[in-house]
Amino acid sequence: MKQDMIVILDMGSTENTVIAREIRDMGVYSEIHPHDITAEELKKLDNVKGIILNGGKNRIVDGASVEIHPDLYDCGIPMMAVDHPTAKCDQKLDKLPDEKVLRQFVFNTCQADPNWNMKNFIEDQVELIKRQVGEKKVLLALSGGVDSSVVAALLLKAIGDQLVCVHVNHGLMRKNESESVIEVFRNQLHANLIYVDATERFLTKLENVADPEQKRKIIGSEFIRVFEEEARKLDGIEFLGQGTIYPDIIESGTKTAKMVKSHHNVGGLPEDLQFDLVEPLKQLFKDEVRACGVELGLPHKMVYRQPFPGPGLGVRCLGAITRDRLTAVREADAILREEFEKAGLDKKVWQYFTVVPDFKSVGVRNNARTFEYMVIIRAINTIDAMSATIEKVDWDILQKITERILTEVENVNRVCYDMSPKPPATIEFE
Ligand code: XMP
């Protein structure tokens, strides 16, 4: 079944995604498209029940007016202009349409059916994936993150054995992370999973590399190299599964932001390894991806886990990575996560982790001088990761975590709590 859709035309408003979300929350599927879409392209989208022009029909952006294609007015699909005062986009005069007005338009004017839910979405995608892939094979880099896990589960449901997952352990994973990917996907879901332990290879490449950007680049390019080597060993792969989600697509369309850090995700495979992409989550917002994962039966822990950067603990073991500090950051992180879970903070705090700097400080243990590392705890809340505030963690909880780190983690004699918001700090240290 194909779900009814309301299309929002992007006239440069910053509120498009909020409106799309609001309509989806009403149970009606909604997508954002460029303002210059033609009537023909719109018809191809199938089941479009209404069009919303967000930003008025003659919006001025940076002095130029943004007009929609004239055929759209005669294509027989109801249209609503959310009129704002004409404004330059940096003047922030955007205002959302009233929910009542929006409901009236969606349900009364457009007669859209509220048939957007995860069950229908999965049913549709399974059909689409089967149609796209046929009898061929799909390769997927399964990191164990939310997006790649949900794609894996969805592809598995659609094509079973034709899916080949590759999990590369770069040696910078959190405690038991690779083990849980193997447990869930190989042992429980019986997926075709190739596990590559590339720890030694990554740590050797990273030896004595202290510059954060260089570390990120090495981890990113080595990851692609390992994945490529595995891909070349396999026969008959024609598709590459990817966990692209809606914000990735929206952001890459309008990105003007300056690069602060080079983020790492799989991509950039060599040209002779040409695959067609299968991206079944590319229309979903993050919380919808999670809902999809739950519907597919993935463990709650996997679907609701906090964000974890692609370069992993590599950017939390500061400066040149050493094995003793990598172990320290991993063990301290496991303790922090365990205690946050016990206190129910895992459901409240957006992201929390530990960091180990590359210098030592003086301490005393059993009446003898020590010279050891420190662990820094960071716990932050944010909506979009662009800015963040720190969590005011209860003193007793911090004390308990500190005691455990100081007794259970080797080579550590000091624990600090990072009080810095973003900006001026970033969430990660590197
Ligand atoms: P920063 O440190 O830039 O982090 O304030 C913002 C958010 O992005 C996460 N992060 C990454 N995520 N690949 C990712 O997928 C990366 O390379 C990467 N680096 C940072 C970070 O954990 C935080 O949630």
Short mmCIF file of C-alpha atoms and ligand atoms in Angstrom, two decimals:
data_model
loop_
_atom_site.label_atom_id
_atom_site.label_comp_id
_atom_site.label_asym_id
_atom_site.label_seq_id
_atom_site.Cartn_x
_atom_site.Cartn_y
_atom_site.Cartn_z
CA MET A 1 0.00 0.00 0.00
CA LYS A 2 1.20 3.47 -0.79
CA GLN A 3 0.75 6.08 1.92
CA ASP A 4 -0.92 9.44 1.38
CA MET A 5 1.54 12.30 1.28
CA ILE A 6 1.63 16.04 1.92
CA VAL A 7 4.50 17.80 0.15
CA ILE A 8 6.17 20.84 1.68
CA LEU A 9 7.96 23.04 -0.82
CA ASP A 10 11.26 24.38 0.43
CA MET A 11 11.15 28.15 0.05
CA GLY A 12 14.19 28.65 2.27
CA SER A 13 12.35 28.52 5.58
CA THR A 14 14.13 27.01 8.54
CA GLU A 15 10.85 25.55 9.81
CA ASN A 16 10.20 23.03 7.01
CA THR A 17 11.29 20.06 9.05
CA VAL A 18 9.15 21.15 12.01
CA ILE A 19 6.07 21.22 9.78
CA ALA A 20 6.97 17.89 8.18
CA ARG A 21 7.30 16.43 11.67
CA GLU A 22 4.02 17.91 12.78
CA ILE A 23 2.16 16.38 9.83
CA ARG A 24 3.78 12.99 10.35
CA ASP A 25 2.77 13.21 14.01
CA MET A 26 -0.82 13.55 12.79
CA GLY A 27 -0.32 10.17 11.10
CA VAL A 28 0.08 11.53 7.58
CA TYR A 29 3.29 11.05 5.63
CA SER A 30 5.06 14.24 4.58
CA GLU A 31 8.17 15.11 2.57
CA ILE A 32 10.09 18.31 1.81
CA HIS A 33 10.91 19.01 -1.84
CA PRO A 34 12.70 21.83 -3.67
CA HIS A 35 10.49 24.84 -4.47
CA ASP A 36 11.12 24.46 -8.23
CA ILE A 37 9.68 20.94 -8.53
CA THR A 38 7.51 20.57 -11.66
CA ALA A 39 3.91 19.29 -11.73
CA GLU A 40 5.14 16.21 -13.58
CA GLU A 41 7.76 15.40 -10.93
CA LEU A 42 5.15 15.92 -8.26
CA LYS A 43 2.75 13.46 -9.94
CA LYS A 44 5.52 10.86 -10.07
CA LEU A 45 5.76 11.00 -6.28
CA ASP A 46 2.41 9.20 -6.18
CA ASN A 47 -0.39 9.82 -3.73
CA VAL A 48 0.38 13.51 -3.13
CA LYS A 49 -2.74 14.83 -1.44
CA GLY A 50 -1.68 18.39 -0.74
CA ILE A 51 1.08 20.98 -1.10
CA ILE A 52 2.26 23.44 1.51
CA LEU A 53 4.25 26.46 0.45
CA ASN A 54 6.13 27.38 3.54
CA GLY A 55 7.30 30.94 3.58
CA GLY A 56 4.59 32.49 1.42
CA LYS A 57 4.39 32.28 -2.33
CA ASN A 58 6.67 35.20 -3.04
CA ARG A 59 9.38 34.79 -0.54
CA ILE A 60 12.46 36.96 -0.80
CA VAL A 61 15.70 35.22 0.08
CA ASP A 62 18.84 37.36 -0.04
CA GLY A 63 17.16 39.87 -2.29
CA ALA A 64 15.89 37.36 -4.90
CA SER A 65 12.31 36.19 -4.95
CA VAL A 66 11.65 32.46 -4.79
CA GLU A 67 8.86 31.37 -7.12
CA ILE A 68 7.29 28.01 -7.61
CA HIS A 69 6.62 26.40 -10.99
CA PRO A 70 3.43 27.96 -12.46
CA ASP A 71 1.99 24.52 -13.50
CA LEU A 72 1.63 23.63 -9.86
CA TYR A 73 -1.31 26.00 -9.54
CA ASP A 74 -3.27 23.96 -12.12
CA CYS A 75 -2.29 20.43 -11.18
CA GLY A 76 -5.44 19.85 -9.19
CA ILE A 77 -3.73 19.23 -5.87
CA PRO A 78 -4.87 21.43 -2.97
CA MET A 79 -2.31 24.00 -1.96
CA MET A 80 -1.83 26.08 1.16
CA ALA A 81 0.58 28.97 1.50
CA VAL A 82 1.77 29.53 4.99
CA ASP A 83 2.11 33.24 4.64
CA HIS A 84 4.78 35.07 6.51
CA PRO A 85 5.63 38.71 6.20
CA THR A 86 8.08 39.00 3.30
CA ALA A 87 11.46 38.84 4.97
CA LYS A 88 15.06 38.11 4.34
CA CYS A 89 15.79 34.65 5.65
CA ASP A 90 18.26 35.87 8.22
CA GLN A 91 15.59 38.04 9.89
CA LYS A 92 13.96 34.96 11.41
CA LEU A 93 10.35 36.00 10.96
CA ASP A 94 9.31 32.38 10.44
CA LYS A 95 6.24 31.42 12.38
CA LEU A 96 4.55 28.08 12.33
CA PRO A 97 1.03 27.58 11.03
CA ASP A 98 -1.57 26.98 13.68
CA GLU A 99 -2.01 23.25 14.35
CA LYS A 100 -5.79 23.59 13.84
CA VAL A 101 -5.28 25.23 10.45
CA LEU A 102 -2.81 22.53 9.48
CA ARG A 103 -5.18 19.73 10.56
CA GLN A 104 -8.05 21.31 8.68
CA PHE A 105 -5.96 21.52 5.52
CA VAL A 106 -4.57 17.98 5.80
CA PHE A 107 -7.78 16.17 6.70
CA ASN A 108 -10.65 18.33 5.35
CA THR A 109 -9.20 20.01 2.30
CA CYS A 110 -6.81 17.27 1.17
CA GLN A 111 -8.77 14.33 2.60
CA ALA A 112 -5.52 12.62 3.50
CA ASP A 113 -5.75 9.28 5.28
CA PRO A 114 -3.79 9.03 8.53
CA ASN A 115 -2.11 5.81 7.43
CA TRP A 116 1.50 6.67 8.25
CA ASN A 117 2.80 4.20 10.81
CA MET A 118 5.82 1.93 11.14
CA LYS A 119 3.96 -1.28 10.30
CA ASN A 120 2.87 0.16 6.95
CA PHE A 121 6.27 1.73 6.40
CA ILE A 122 8.05 -1.60 6.92
CA GLU A 123 5.56 -3.43 4.71
CA ASP A 124 6.10 -0.87 1.91
CA GLN A 125 9.88 -0.90 2.25
CA VAL A 126 10.10 -4.69 2.24
CA GLU A 127 8.24 -4.67 -1.09
CA LEU A 128 10.40 -1.86 -2.50
CA ILE A 129 13.65 -3.51 -1.40
CA LYS A 130 12.62 -6.84 -2.93
CA ARG A 131 11.73 -5.09 -6.17
CA GLN A 132 15.00 -3.12 -6.27
CA VAL A 133 17.32 -5.99 -5.32
CA GLY A 134 15.68 -8.98 -7.02
CA GLU A 135 17.91 -12.04 -6.64
CA LYS A 136 21.10 -9.99 -6.16
CA LYS A 137 23.19 -9.49 -3.02
CA VAL A 138 23.49 -6.44 -0.77
CA LEU A 139 26.58 -5.57 1.25
CA LEU A 140 26.22 -3.57 4.47
CA ALA A 141 28.77 -2.07 6.84
CA LEU A 142 27.21 -2.86 10.21
CA SER A 143 28.80 -0.69 12.87
CA GLY A 144 26.20 -1.49 15.52
CA GLY A 145 24.98 2.11 15.59
CA VAL A 146 21.24 2.78 15.48
CA ASP A 147 20.98 3.52 11.76
CA SER A 148 23.08 0.64 10.46
CA SER A 149 21.41 -1.80 12.86
CA VAL A 150 17.92 -0.80 11.78
CA VAL A 151 18.85 -0.99 8.08
CA ALA A 152 20.34 -4.44 8.70
CA ALA A 153 17.15 -5.66 10.40
CA LEU A 154 14.96 -4.22 7.64
CA LEU A 155 17.09 -5.69 4.83
CA LEU A 156 17.19 -9.00 6.64
CA LYS A 157 13.40 -9.07 6.76
CA ALA A 158 13.19 -8.22 3.07
CA ILE A 159 15.95 -10.36 1.53
CA GLY A 160 17.32 -12.65 4.28
CA ASP A 161 20.41 -14.48 3.03
CA GLN A 162 21.01 -12.07 0.18
CA LEU A 163 22.26 -9.58 2.77
CA VAL A 164 25.94 -9.74 3.72
CA CYS A 165 26.86 -7.67 6.78
CA VAL A 166 30.45 -6.73 7.54
CA HIS A 167 31.32 -5.59 11.04
CA VAL A 168 34.76 -4.01 11.27
CA ASN A 169 36.12 -3.81 14.79
CA HIS A 170 38.66 -0.99 14.63
CA GLY A 171 39.76 -1.64 18.18
CA LEU A 172 38.18 1.65 19.26
CA MET A 173 34.79 0.19 20.20
CA ARG A 174 33.27 0.46 23.64
CA LYS A 175 33.39 -2.50 26.00
CA ASN A 176 31.42 -5.50 24.64
CA GLU A 177 30.14 -3.55 21.64
CA SER A 178 31.37 -5.85 18.87
CA GLU A 179 30.32 -8.86 20.96
CA SER A 180 26.76 -7.54 21.14
CA VAL A 181 26.63 -6.94 17.36
CA ILE A 182 27.65 -10.59 16.86
CA GLU A 183 25.21 -11.81 19.49
CA VAL A 184 22.20 -9.96 18.08
CA PHE A 185 22.81 -10.26 14.36
CA ARG A 186 24.61 -13.58 14.01
CA ASN A 187 23.25 -15.60 16.94
CA GLN A 188 19.74 -14.22 17.34
CA LEU A 189 18.74 -12.95 13.90
CA HIS A 190 20.90 -15.44 11.95
CA ALA A 191 22.24 -12.79 9.61
CA ASN A 192 25.09 -13.48 7.26
CA LEU A 193 27.74 -11.57 9.25
CA ILE A 194 31.44 -11.25 8.53
CA TYR A 195 33.37 -10.12 11.59
CA VAL A 196 36.73 -8.47 10.97
CA ASP A 197 38.97 -7.79 13.95
CA ALA A 198 41.23 -5.06 12.58
CA THR A 199 42.39 -3.81 15.99
CA GLU A 200 46.10 -4.35 15.42
CA ARG A 201 46.00 -2.77 12.00
CA PHE A 202 44.30 0.41 13.24
CA LEU A 203 46.42 0.78 16.36
CA THR A 204 49.61 0.34 14.36
CA LYS A 205 48.53 3.01 11.85
CA LEU A 206 47.65 5.34 14.70
CA GLU A 207 50.90 4.92 16.62
CA ASN A 208 52.45 8.31 17.51
CA VAL A 209 49.75 10.26 15.67
CA ALA A 210 48.64 13.04 18.00
CA ASP A 211 46.82 15.48 15.71
CA PRO A 212 43.02 15.03 16.07
CA GLU A 213 42.20 15.66 12.41
CA GLN A 214 44.94 13.31 11.27
CA LYS A 215 43.66 10.64 13.66
CA ARG A 216 40.15 11.02 12.26
CA LYS A 217 41.40 10.83 8.68
CA ILE A 218 43.45 7.70 9.35
CA ILE A 219 40.54 5.96 11.08
CA GLY A 220 38.13 6.97 8.29
CA SER A 221 40.35 5.94 5.38
CA GLU A 222 41.57 2.73 7.03
CA PHE A 223 37.94 1.80 7.66
CA ILE A 224 37.14 2.17 3.99
CA ARG A 225 40.23 0.16 3.06
CA VAL A 226 39.32 -2.76 5.33
CA PHE A 227 35.72 -2.71 4.13
CA GLU A 228 36.86 -2.58 0.51
CA GLU A 229 39.16 -5.58 1.03
CA GLU A 230 36.24 -7.58 2.40
CA ALA A 231 34.01 -6.47 -0.47
CA ARG A 232 36.57 -7.64 -3.02
CA LYS A 233 36.62 -11.12 -1.47
CA LEU A 234 32.89 -11.50 -2.08
CA ASP A 235 31.25 -12.56 -5.29
CA GLY A 236 28.18 -11.18 -6.95
CA ILE A 237 27.51 -8.15 -4.77
CA GLU A 238 25.67 -5.43 -6.70
CA PHE A 239 24.19 -3.28 -3.97
CA LEU A 240 25.45 -1.40 -0.96
CA GLY A 241 23.04 -0.88 1.94
CA GLN A 242 23.33 2.46 3.74
CA GLY A 243 21.84 3.90 6.88
CA THR A 244 21.23 7.33 5.39
CA ILE A 245 18.41 9.06 7.25
CA TYR A 246 16.27 12.12 6.45
CA PRO A 247 18.33 14.72 8.35
CA ASP A 248 21.44 13.59 6.39
CA ILE A 249 19.62 14.38 3.17
CA ILE A 250 18.13 17.67 4.35
CA GLU A 251 21.47 18.80 5.77
CA SER A 252 23.49 17.96 2.70
CA GLY A 253 21.02 19.96 0.61
CA THR A 254 21.40 23.18 2.51
CA LYS A 255 24.76 22.84 4.16
CA THR A 256 26.61 26.10 4.45
CA ALA A 257 28.14 25.54 7.85
CA LYS A 258 31.89 25.70 8.24
CA MET A 259 33.61 22.42 9.02
CA VAL A 260 34.60 22.09 12.63
CA LYS A 261 35.55 18.40 12.59
CA SER A 262 35.64 15.92 9.78
CA HIS A 263 32.88 13.47 10.68
CA HIS A 264 33.36 9.92 9.63
CA ASN A 265 30.81 7.59 8.14
CA VAL A 266 31.17 4.93 5.49
CA GLY A 267 31.33 6.26 1.98
CA GLY A 268 33.92 7.12 -0.57
CA LEU A 269 34.58 3.61 -1.84
CA PRO A 270 36.95 3.40 -4.83
CA GLU A 271 35.43 3.96 -8.27
CA ASP A 272 35.94 0.43 -9.57
CA LEU A 273 33.81 -0.84 -6.69
CA GLN A 274 30.59 0.54 -8.06
CA PHE A 275 27.46 -0.41 -6.17
CA ASP A 276 23.90 0.80 -6.42
CA LEU A 277 22.70 2.11 -3.10
CA VAL A 278 19.84 0.71 -1.03
CA GLU A 279 18.79 3.35 1.47
CA PRO A 280 15.42 2.36 2.94
CA LEU A 281 15.57 4.79 5.89
CA LYS A 282 16.30 7.88 3.87
CA GLN A 283 12.87 9.39 4.53
CA LEU A 284 12.88 8.82 8.31
CA PHE A 285 13.67 11.17 11.17
CA LYS A 286 15.82 9.74 13.95
CA ASP A 287 12.96 8.90 16.31
CA GLU A 288 11.12 7.20 13.46
CA VAL A 289 14.24 5.12 12.77
CA ARG A 290 14.16 4.02 16.41
CA ALA A 291 10.43 3.23 16.21
CA CYS A 292 11.15 1.20 13.08
CA GLY A 293 13.88 -0.73 14.94
CA VAL A 294 11.51 -1.51 17.81
CA GLU A 295 8.84 -2.68 15.36
CA LEU A 296 11.44 -4.94 13.73
CA GLY A 297 12.19 -6.50 17.12
CA LEU A 298 15.67 -5.10 17.77
CA PRO A 299 16.71 -4.89 21.45
CA HIS A 300 15.73 -1.65 23.17
CA LYS A 301 19.35 -1.06 24.20
CA MET A 302 20.52 -1.11 20.60
CA VAL A 303 17.76 1.14 19.29
CA TYR A 304 17.90 3.73 22.09
CA ARG A 305 21.64 3.90 22.52
CA GLN A 306 23.31 7.28 22.75
CA PRO A 307 25.25 8.66 19.77
CA PHE A 308 28.77 7.30 19.42
CA PRO A 309 31.24 8.88 16.96
CA GLY A 310 32.51 6.83 14.01
CA PRO A 311 36.16 7.12 15.16
CA GLY A 312 34.98 5.70 18.49
CA LEU A 313 37.18 5.82 21.56
CA GLY A 314 39.97 7.00 19.26
CA VAL A 315 38.83 10.60 19.78
CA ARG A 316 38.39 10.04 23.53
CA CYS A 317 41.88 8.68 24.10
CA LEU A 318 43.40 12.12 23.56
CA GLY A 319 46.57 12.76 21.59
CA ALA A 320 48.62 9.79 20.37
CA ILE A 321 46.69 6.63 21.30
CA THR A 322 48.39 4.22 23.67
CA ARG A 323 47.00 0.83 24.67
CA ASP A 324 47.07 1.52 28.41
CA ARG A 325 45.05 4.73 28.03
CA LEU A 326 42.69 3.11 25.52
CA THR A 327 41.95 0.38 28.07
CA ALA A 328 41.48 3.02 30.77
CA VAL A 329 39.00 5.05 28.73
CA ARG A 330 37.07 1.88 27.78
CA GLU A 331 36.85 0.55 31.34
CA ALA A 332 35.92 3.96 32.79
CA ASP A 333 33.26 4.40 30.10
CA ALA A 334 31.75 1.01 30.98
CA ILE A 335 31.57 2.01 34.66
CA LEU A 336 30.01 5.37 33.81
CA ARG A 337 27.38 3.73 31.62
CA GLU A 338 26.59 1.09 34.24
CA GLU A 339 26.11 3.68 36.99
CA PHE A 340 24.08 6.01 34.75
CA GLU A 341 21.79 3.11 33.92
CA LYS A 342 21.37 2.20 37.59
CA ALA A 343 20.43 5.81 38.37
CA GLY A 344 18.04 6.05 35.40
CA LEU A 345 20.20 8.79 33.87
CA ASP A 346 20.64 6.81 30.64
CA LYS A 347 17.05 7.73 29.76
CA LYS A 348 17.48 11.38 30.65
CA VAL A 349 20.94 12.44 29.50
CA TRP A 350 21.58 12.80 25.77
CA GLN A 351 25.23 11.79 25.72
CA TYR A 352 27.73 10.81 28.40
CA PHE A 353 31.22 9.42 28.15
CA THR A 354 34.74 9.47 29.51
CA VAL A 355 37.95 10.89 28.12
CA VAL A 356 41.58 10.23 29.04
CA PRO A 357 44.14 13.00 28.30
CA ASP A 358 47.71 12.17 27.35
CA PHE A 359 49.45 13.48 30.43
CA LYS A 360 49.88 12.27 33.98
CA SER A 361 49.42 13.87 37.35
CA VAL A 362 50.85 13.15 40.77
CA GLY A 363 48.87 11.19 43.34
CA VAL A 364 49.35 9.03 46.41
CA ARG A 365 48.28 5.43 47.04
CA ASN A 366 49.25 3.25 50.02
CA ASN A 367 51.57 6.00 51.23
CA ALA A 368 53.52 5.99 47.99
CA ARG A 369 53.70 8.57 45.25
CA THR A 370 51.87 7.74 42.01
CA PHE A 371 52.15 9.38 38.60
CA GLU A 372 49.12 8.33 36.58
CA TYR A 373 46.41 9.37 34.12
CA MET A 374 43.13 11.15 34.78
CA VAL A 375 39.63 10.35 33.57
CA ILE A 376 37.34 13.20 32.59
CA ILE A 377 33.59 12.60 32.71
CA ARG A 378 31.34 14.47 30.29
CA ALA A 379 27.52 14.41 30.33
CA ILE A 380 25.57 16.75 28.08
CA ASN A 381 22.08 17.51 26.83
CA THR A 382 21.24 18.90 23.43
CA ILE A 383 18.52 18.92 20.80
CA ASP A 384 20.55 18.97 17.62
CA ALA A 385 24.18 18.58 18.78
CA MET A 386 24.90 22.09 17.47
CA SER A 387 24.87 23.47 20.99
CA ALA A 388 24.81 21.65 24.30
CA THR A 389 24.47 22.20 28.03
CA ILE A 390 25.98 20.06 30.76
CA GLU A 391 23.92 17.72 32.94
CA LYS A 392 23.96 18.65 36.63
CA VAL A 393 24.71 15.14 37.80
CA ASP A 394 23.90 14.43 41.43
CA TRP A 395 27.01 14.68 43.64
CA ASP A 396 26.51 11.23 45.22
CA ILE A 397 26.30 9.56 41.83
CA LEU A 398 29.48 11.31 40.68
CA GLN A 399 31.20 10.26 43.86
CA LYS A 400 30.20 6.63 43.39
CA ILE A 401 31.46 6.66 39.80
CA THR A 402 34.70 8.32 40.89
CA GLU A 403 35.30 5.71 43.59
CA ARG A 404 34.70 2.87 41.17
CA ILE A 405 36.99 4.34 38.51
CA LEU A 406 39.76 4.96 41.04
CA THR A 407 39.60 1.42 42.40
CA GLU A 408 38.74 -0.57 39.26
CA VAL A 409 40.60 1.16 36.42
CA GLU A 410 44.35 0.71 36.21
CA ASN A 411 46.77 3.63 35.73
CA VAL A 412 44.26 6.27 36.89
CA ASN A 413 44.57 8.38 40.04
CA ARG A 414 42.24 11.31 39.33
CA VAL A 415 38.69 11.93 38.03
CA CYS A 416 37.38 15.29 36.80
CA TYR A 417 33.96 16.49 35.61
CA ASP A 418 33.77 18.65 32.49
CA MET A 419 31.59 21.72 33.14
CA SER A 420 31.85 23.24 29.64
CA PRO A 421 28.85 23.92 27.43
CA LYS A 422 29.00 23.89 23.62
CA PRO A 423 30.01 26.50 22.49
CA PRO A 424 32.76 27.28 23.25
CA ALA A 425 33.67 23.59 23.82
CA THR A 426 32.54 20.88 21.39
CA ILE A 427 30.86 17.75 22.71
CA GLU A 428 33.83 15.51 21.92
CA PHE A 429 37.36 16.62 22.84
CA GLU A 430 38.90 15.98 19.41
P1 XMP B 1 31.00 17.70 18.41
O1 XMP B 1 32.20 17.13 19.11
O2 XMP B 1 31.29 18.15 17.01
O3 XMP B 1 29.99 16.47 18.26
O4 XMP B 1 30.30 18.76 19.24
C1 XMP B 1 28.65 16.58 17.89
C2 XMP B 1 28.04 15.20 17.89
O5 XMP B 1 28.57 14.42 16.81
C3 XMP B 1 29.20 13.25 17.33
N1 XMP B 1 30.38 13.01 16.50
C4 XMP B 1 30.42 12.15 15.46
N2 XMP B 1 29.46 11.36 14.93
N3 XMP B 1 31.00 10.59 13.31
C5 XMP B 1 29.77 10.55 13.87
O6 XMP B 1 28.92 9.81 13.38
C6 XMP B 1 32.00 11.37 13.78
O7 XMP B 1 33.11 11.38 13.26
C7 XMP B 1 31.69 12.20 14.91
N4 XMP B 1 32.41 13.08 15.63
C8 XMP B 1 31.58 13.59 16.59
C9 XMP B 1 29.52 13.56 18.76
O8 XMP B 1 29.63 12.36 19.53
C10 XMP B 1 28.34 14.40 19.16
O9 XMP B 1 27.21 13.61 19.43
#
